[in-house]
Tab-separated table of C-alpha atoms and ligand atoms in Angstrom:
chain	number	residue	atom	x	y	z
A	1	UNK	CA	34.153	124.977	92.880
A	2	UNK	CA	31.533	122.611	93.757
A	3	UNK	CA	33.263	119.298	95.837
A	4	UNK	CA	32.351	116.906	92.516
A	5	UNK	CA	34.659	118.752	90.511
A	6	UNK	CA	38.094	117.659	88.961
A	7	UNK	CA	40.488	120.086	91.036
A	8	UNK	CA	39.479	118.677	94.267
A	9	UNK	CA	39.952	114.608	93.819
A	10	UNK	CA	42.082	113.008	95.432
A	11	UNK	CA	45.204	112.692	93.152
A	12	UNK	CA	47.852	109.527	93.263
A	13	UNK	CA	51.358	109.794	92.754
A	14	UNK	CA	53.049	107.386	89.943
A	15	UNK	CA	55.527	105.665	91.810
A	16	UNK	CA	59.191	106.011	90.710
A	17	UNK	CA	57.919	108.944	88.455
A	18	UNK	CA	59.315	112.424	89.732
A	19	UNK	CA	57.967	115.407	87.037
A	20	UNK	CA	54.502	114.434	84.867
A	21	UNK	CA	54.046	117.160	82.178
A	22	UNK	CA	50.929	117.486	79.802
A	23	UNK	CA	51.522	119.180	76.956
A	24	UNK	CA	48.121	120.538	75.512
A	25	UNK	CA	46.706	122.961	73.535
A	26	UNK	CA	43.701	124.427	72.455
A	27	UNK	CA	43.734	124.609	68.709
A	28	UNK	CA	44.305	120.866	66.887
A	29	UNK	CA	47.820	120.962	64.365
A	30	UNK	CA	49.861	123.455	66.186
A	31	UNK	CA	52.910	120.645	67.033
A	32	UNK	CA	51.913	119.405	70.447
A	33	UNK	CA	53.122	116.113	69.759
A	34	UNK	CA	56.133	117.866	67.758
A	35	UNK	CA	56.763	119.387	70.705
A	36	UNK	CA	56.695	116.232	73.237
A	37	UNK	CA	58.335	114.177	71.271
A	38	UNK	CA	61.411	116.348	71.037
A	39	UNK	CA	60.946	117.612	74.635
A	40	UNK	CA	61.072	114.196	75.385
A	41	UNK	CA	64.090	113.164	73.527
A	42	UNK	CA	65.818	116.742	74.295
A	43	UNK	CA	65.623	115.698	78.085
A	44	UNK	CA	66.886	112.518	77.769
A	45	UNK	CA	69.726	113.647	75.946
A	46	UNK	CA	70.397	116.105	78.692
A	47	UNK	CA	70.742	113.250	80.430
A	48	UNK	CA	67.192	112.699	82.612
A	49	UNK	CA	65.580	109.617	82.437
A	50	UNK	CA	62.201	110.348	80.083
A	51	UNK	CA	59.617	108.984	78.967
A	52	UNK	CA	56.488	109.598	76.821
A	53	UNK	CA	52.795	108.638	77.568
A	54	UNK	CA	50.863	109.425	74.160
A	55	UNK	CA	47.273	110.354	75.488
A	56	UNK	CA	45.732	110.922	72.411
A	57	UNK	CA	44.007	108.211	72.093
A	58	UNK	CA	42.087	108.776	68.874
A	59	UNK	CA	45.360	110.322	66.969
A	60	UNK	CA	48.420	108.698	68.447
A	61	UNK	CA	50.987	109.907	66.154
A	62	UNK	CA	54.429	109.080	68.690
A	63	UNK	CA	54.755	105.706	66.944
A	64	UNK	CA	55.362	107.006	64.183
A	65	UNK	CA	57.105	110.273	65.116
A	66	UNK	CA	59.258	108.034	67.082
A	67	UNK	CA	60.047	105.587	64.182
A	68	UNK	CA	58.554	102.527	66.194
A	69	UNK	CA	56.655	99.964	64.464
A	70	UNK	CA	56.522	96.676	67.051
A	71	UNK	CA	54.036	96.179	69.391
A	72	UNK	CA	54.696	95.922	73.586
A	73	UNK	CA	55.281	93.073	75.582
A	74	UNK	CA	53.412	92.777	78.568
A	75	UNK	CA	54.760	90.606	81.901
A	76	UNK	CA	52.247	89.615	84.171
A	77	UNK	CA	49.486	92.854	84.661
A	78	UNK	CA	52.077	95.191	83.436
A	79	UNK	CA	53.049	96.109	80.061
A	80	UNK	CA	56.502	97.299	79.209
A	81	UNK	CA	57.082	100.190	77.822
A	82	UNK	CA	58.870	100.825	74.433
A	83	UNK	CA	62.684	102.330	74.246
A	84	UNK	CA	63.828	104.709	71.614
A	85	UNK	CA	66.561	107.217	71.635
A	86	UNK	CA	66.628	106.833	75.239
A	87	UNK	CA	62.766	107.340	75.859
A	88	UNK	CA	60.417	104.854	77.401
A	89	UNK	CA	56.968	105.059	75.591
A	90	UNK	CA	53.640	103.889	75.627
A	91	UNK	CA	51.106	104.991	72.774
A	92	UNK	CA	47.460	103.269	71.786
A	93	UNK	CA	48.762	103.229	68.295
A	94	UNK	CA	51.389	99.979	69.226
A	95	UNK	CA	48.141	98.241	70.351
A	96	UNK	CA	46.024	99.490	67.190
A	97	UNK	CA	48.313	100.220	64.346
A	98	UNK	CA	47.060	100.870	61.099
A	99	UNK	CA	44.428	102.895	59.865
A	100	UNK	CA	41.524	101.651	61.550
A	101	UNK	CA	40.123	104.194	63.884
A	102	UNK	CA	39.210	103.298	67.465
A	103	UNK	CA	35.004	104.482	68.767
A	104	UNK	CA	34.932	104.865	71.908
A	105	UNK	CA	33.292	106.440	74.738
A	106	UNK	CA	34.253	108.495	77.840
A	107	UNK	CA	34.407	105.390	80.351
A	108	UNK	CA	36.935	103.535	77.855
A	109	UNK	CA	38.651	106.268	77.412
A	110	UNK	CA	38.860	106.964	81.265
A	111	UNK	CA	40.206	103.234	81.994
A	112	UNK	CA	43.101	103.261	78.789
A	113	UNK	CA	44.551	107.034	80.272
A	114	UNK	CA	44.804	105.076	83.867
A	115	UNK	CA	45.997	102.093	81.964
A	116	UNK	CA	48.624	103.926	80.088
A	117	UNK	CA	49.764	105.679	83.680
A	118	UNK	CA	49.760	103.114	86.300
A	119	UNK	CA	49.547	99.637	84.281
A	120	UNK	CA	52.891	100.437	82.207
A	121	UNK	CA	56.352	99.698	84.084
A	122	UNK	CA	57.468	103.022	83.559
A	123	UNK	CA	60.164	102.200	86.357
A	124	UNK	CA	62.227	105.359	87.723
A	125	UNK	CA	61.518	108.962	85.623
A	126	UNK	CA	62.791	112.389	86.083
A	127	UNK	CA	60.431	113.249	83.409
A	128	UNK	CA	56.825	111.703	82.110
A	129	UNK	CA	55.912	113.763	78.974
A	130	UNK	CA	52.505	113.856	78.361
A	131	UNK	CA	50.950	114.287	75.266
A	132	UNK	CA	47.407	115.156	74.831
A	133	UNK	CA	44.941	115.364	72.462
A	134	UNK	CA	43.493	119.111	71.100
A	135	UNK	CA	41.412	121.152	73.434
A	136	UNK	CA	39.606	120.281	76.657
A	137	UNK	CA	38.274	117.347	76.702
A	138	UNK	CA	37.625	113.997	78.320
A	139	UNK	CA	40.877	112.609	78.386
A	140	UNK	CA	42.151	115.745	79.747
A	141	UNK	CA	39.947	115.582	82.425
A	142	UNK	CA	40.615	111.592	83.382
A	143	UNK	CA	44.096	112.801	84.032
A	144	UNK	CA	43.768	116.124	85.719
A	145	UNK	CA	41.292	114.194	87.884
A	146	UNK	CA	43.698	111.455	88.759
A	147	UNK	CA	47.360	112.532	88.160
A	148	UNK	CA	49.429	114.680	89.842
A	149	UNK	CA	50.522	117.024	86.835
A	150	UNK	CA	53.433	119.088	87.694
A	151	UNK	CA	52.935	121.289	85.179
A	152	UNK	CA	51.440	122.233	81.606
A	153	UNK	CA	52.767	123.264	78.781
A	154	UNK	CA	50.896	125.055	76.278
A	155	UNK	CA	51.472	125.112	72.761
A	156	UNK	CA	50.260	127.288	70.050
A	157	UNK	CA	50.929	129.556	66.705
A	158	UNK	CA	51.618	133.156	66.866
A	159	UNK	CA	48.118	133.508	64.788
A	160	UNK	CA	45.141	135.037	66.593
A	161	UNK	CA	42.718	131.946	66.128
A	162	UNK	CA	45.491	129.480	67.998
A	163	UNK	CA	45.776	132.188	70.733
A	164	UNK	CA	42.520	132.836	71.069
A	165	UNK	CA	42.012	128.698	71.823
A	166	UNK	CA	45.525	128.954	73.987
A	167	UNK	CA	43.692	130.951	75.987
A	168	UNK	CA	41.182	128.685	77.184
A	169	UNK	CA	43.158	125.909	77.659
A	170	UNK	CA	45.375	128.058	80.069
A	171	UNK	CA	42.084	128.856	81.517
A	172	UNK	CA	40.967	125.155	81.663
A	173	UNK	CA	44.543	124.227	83.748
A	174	UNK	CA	44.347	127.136	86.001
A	175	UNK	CA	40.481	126.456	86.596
A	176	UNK	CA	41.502	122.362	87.684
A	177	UNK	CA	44.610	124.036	89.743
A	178	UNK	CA	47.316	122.111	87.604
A	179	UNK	CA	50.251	124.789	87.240
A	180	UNK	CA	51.178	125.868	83.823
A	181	UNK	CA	54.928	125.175	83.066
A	182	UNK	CA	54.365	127.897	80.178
A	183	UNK	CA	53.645	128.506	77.172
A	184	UNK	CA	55.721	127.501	73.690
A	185	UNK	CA	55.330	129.670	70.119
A	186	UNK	CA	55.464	127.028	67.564
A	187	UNK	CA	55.891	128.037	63.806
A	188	UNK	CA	56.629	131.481	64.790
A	189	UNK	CA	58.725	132.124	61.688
A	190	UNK	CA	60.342	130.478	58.804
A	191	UNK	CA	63.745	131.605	57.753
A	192	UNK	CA	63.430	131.449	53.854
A	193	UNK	CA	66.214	129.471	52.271
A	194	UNK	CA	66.648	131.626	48.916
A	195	UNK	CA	67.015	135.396	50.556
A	196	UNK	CA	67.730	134.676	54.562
A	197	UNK	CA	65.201	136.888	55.397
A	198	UNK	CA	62.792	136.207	58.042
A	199	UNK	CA	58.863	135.580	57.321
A	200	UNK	CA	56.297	135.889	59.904
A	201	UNK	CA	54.217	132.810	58.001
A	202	UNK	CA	51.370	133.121	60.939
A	203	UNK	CA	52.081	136.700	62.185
A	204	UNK	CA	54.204	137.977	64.861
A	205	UNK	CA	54.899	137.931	68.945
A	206	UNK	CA	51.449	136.877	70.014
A	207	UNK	CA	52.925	133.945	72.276
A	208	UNK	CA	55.230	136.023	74.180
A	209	UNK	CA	52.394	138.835	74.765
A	210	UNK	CA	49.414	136.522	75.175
A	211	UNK	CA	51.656	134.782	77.966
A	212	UNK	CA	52.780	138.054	79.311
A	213	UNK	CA	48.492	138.727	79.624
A	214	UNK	CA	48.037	135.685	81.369
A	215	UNK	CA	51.204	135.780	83.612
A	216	UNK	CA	52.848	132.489	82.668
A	217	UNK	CA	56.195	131.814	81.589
A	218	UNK	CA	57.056	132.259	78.016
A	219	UNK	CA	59.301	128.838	77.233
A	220	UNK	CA	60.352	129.145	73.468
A	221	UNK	CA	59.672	130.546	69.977
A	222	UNK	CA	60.161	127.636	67.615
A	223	UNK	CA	60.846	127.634	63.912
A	224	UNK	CA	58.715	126.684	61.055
A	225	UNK	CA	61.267	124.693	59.742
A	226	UNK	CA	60.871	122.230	56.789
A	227	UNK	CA	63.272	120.072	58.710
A	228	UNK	CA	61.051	119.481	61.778
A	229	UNK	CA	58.535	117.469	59.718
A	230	UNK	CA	60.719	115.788	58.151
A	231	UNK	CA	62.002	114.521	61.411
A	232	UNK	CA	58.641	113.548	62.305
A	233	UNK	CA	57.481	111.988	59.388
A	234	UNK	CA	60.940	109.986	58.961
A	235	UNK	CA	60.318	109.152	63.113
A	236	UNK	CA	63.878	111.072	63.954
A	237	UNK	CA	63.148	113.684	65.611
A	238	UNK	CA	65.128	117.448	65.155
A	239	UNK	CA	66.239	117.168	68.533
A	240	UNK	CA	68.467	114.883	67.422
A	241	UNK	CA	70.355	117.043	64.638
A	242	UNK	CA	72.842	119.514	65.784
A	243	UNK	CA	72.600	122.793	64.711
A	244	UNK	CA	68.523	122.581	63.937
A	245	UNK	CA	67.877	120.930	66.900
A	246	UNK	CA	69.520	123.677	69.375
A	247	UNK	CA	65.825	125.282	69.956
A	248	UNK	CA	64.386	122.160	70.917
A	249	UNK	CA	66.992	121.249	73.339
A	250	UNK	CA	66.981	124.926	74.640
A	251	UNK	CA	63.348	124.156	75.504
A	252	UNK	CA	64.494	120.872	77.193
A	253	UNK	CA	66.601	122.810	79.464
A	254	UNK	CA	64.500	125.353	80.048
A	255	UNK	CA	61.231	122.914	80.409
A	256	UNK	CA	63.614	121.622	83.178
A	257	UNK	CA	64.329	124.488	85.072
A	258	UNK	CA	60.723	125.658	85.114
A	259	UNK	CA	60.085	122.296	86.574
A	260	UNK	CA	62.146	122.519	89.133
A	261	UNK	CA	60.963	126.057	90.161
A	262	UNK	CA	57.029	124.663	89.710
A	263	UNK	CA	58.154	122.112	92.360
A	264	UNK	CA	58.633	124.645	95.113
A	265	UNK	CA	56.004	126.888	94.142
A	266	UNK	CA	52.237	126.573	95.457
A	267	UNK	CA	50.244	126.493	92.734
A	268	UNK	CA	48.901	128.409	89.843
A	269	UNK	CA	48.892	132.338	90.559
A	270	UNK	CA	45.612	133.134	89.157
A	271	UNK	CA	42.523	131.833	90.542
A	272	UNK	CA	38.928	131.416	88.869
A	273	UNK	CA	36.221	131.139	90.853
A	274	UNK	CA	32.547	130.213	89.520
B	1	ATP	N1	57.976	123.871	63.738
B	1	ATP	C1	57.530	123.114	62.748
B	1	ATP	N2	58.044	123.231	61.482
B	1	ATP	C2	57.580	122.448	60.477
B	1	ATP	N3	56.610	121.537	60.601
B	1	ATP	C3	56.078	121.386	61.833
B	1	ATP	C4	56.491	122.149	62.955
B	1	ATP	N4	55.770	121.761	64.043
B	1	ATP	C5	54.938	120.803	63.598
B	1	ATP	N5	55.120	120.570	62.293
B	1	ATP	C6	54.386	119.616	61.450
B	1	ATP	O1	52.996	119.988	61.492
B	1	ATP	C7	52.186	118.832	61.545
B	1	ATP	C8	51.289	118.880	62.797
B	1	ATP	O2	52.145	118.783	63.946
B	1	ATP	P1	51.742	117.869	65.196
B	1	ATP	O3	51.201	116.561	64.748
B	1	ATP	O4	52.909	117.870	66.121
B	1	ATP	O5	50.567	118.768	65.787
B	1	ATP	P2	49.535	118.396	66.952
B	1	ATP	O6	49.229	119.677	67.658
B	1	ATP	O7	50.061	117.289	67.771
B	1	ATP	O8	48.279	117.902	66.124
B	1	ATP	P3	46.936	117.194	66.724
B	1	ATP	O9	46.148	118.311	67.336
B	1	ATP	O10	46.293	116.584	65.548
B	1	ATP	O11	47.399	116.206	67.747
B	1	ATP	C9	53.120	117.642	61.505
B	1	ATP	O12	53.259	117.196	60.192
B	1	ATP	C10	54.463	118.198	61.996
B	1	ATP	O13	55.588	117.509	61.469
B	2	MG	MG1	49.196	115.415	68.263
């Protein structure tokens, strides 16, 4: 790796913030902000103090996920963040709601992610979910670059087309030396409602074996579940329900655990070099 690139700039803590986690992916749709928003929720119900940083700048669907429609305050140079079901957020679509879409260019882009980190009061956090926009872009990039990531998470389908792009995402994290958390199966099946039998909508197993290739943790197998966009369209999140919420807060926990074990660890296990 040449000195210019990402891996090896300097990288500032967030202060008060303990755990920053980036959920990505490489294939656009698969539920990564399904997936933060209930992560984030899950781990504030177990009792963490969370919050959620909604990086995609271009998309931001937390606002709405989240069932917030007001807009920030901001005190001085630092904007507050918004509080819902226990989770401090901050998301480009309270300061551009609507339908209008935002043009912008890398440097813009650059200065909102650093914005959105270190201009909110995010005060004390166990947990800073991150969620990112698809693939490997530019505003993946401002924050490997700048943030100390504890880990990634990456989401995808069991199909091969959302594995095959899971793939180089996991490659992307390893090759910028941000540890990958591991690696959540969203949509893996759908449990139909009229015979109870289980249907393997976008095939079978591929998370758990593509993660096993690639030697990162396998964190959870999700449902397709009717429910779960309801919750996100109606902006209360499954998390929140019960009994169809348990594998959501199961990944919570063990999102958690794999945190704490990526804190004593060195770094990513598998190294690319150019
Ligand atoms: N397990 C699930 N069961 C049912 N619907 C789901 C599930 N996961 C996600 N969805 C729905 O699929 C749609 C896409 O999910 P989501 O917006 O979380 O994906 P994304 O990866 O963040 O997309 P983008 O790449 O555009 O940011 C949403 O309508 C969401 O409610
Ligand atoms: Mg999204």
């Amino acid at each position: 790796m040449s000195p210019n690139q990402p891996g090896q700039m300097p990288k500032m803590p967030i202060p008060g913030v303990k755990n920053l986690i980036a959920v990505g992916s490489g294939k656009g749709g698969v539920g990564k902000t399904t997936v933060s928003v209930n992560l984030a929720v899950g781990l504030a119900s177990l009792g963490y103090k969370s919050g959620l940083m909604d990086a995609d700048v271009y998309g931001p669907n937390v606002p709405l996920m989240m069932g917030i429609n007001r807009t920030p305050m901001a005190f001085g140079e630092r904007i507050q963040p918004i509080e819902q079901f226990g989770v401090k957020l901050m998301s480009m679509g309270f300061l551009n709601p609507g339908d209008k879409p935002l043009v912008w260019r890398g440097p813009m882009l650059h200065s909102v992610i650093q914005q959105f980190l270190r201009g909110v009061d995010w005060g004390e956090l166990d947990y800073l979910v991150i969620d990112l926009p698809p693939g490997t872009g530019d505003v993946q990039l401002s924050l490997i670059q700048t943030a100390p990531i504890t880990g990634a998470i990456i989401v995808t389908t069991p199909s091969d087309v959302s594995l095959e792009d899971a793939r180089k995402a996991i490659f992307m994290f390893h090759q910028v030396k941000v540890p990958i958390l591991g690696m959540v199966e969203n949509m893996s099946f759908l449990m139909c409602p009229h015979c109870k039998e289980r249907i393997d909508v976008f095939s079978y197993g591929g998370g758990r074996r593509t993660a096993e290739q690639m030697d990162v943790h396998f964190l959870a197998e999700l449902p397709l579940d009717p429910a779960v966009r309801i919750g996100g369209d109606s902006g209360r999140p499954i998390v929140l329900r019960k009994d169809e919420g348990e594998p959501f807060l199961a990944l919570a926990k063990n999102v958690a655990a794999r945190a704490e074990e990526a804190a004593k660890e060195e770094g990513p296990k598998i190294e690319i070099s150019d």
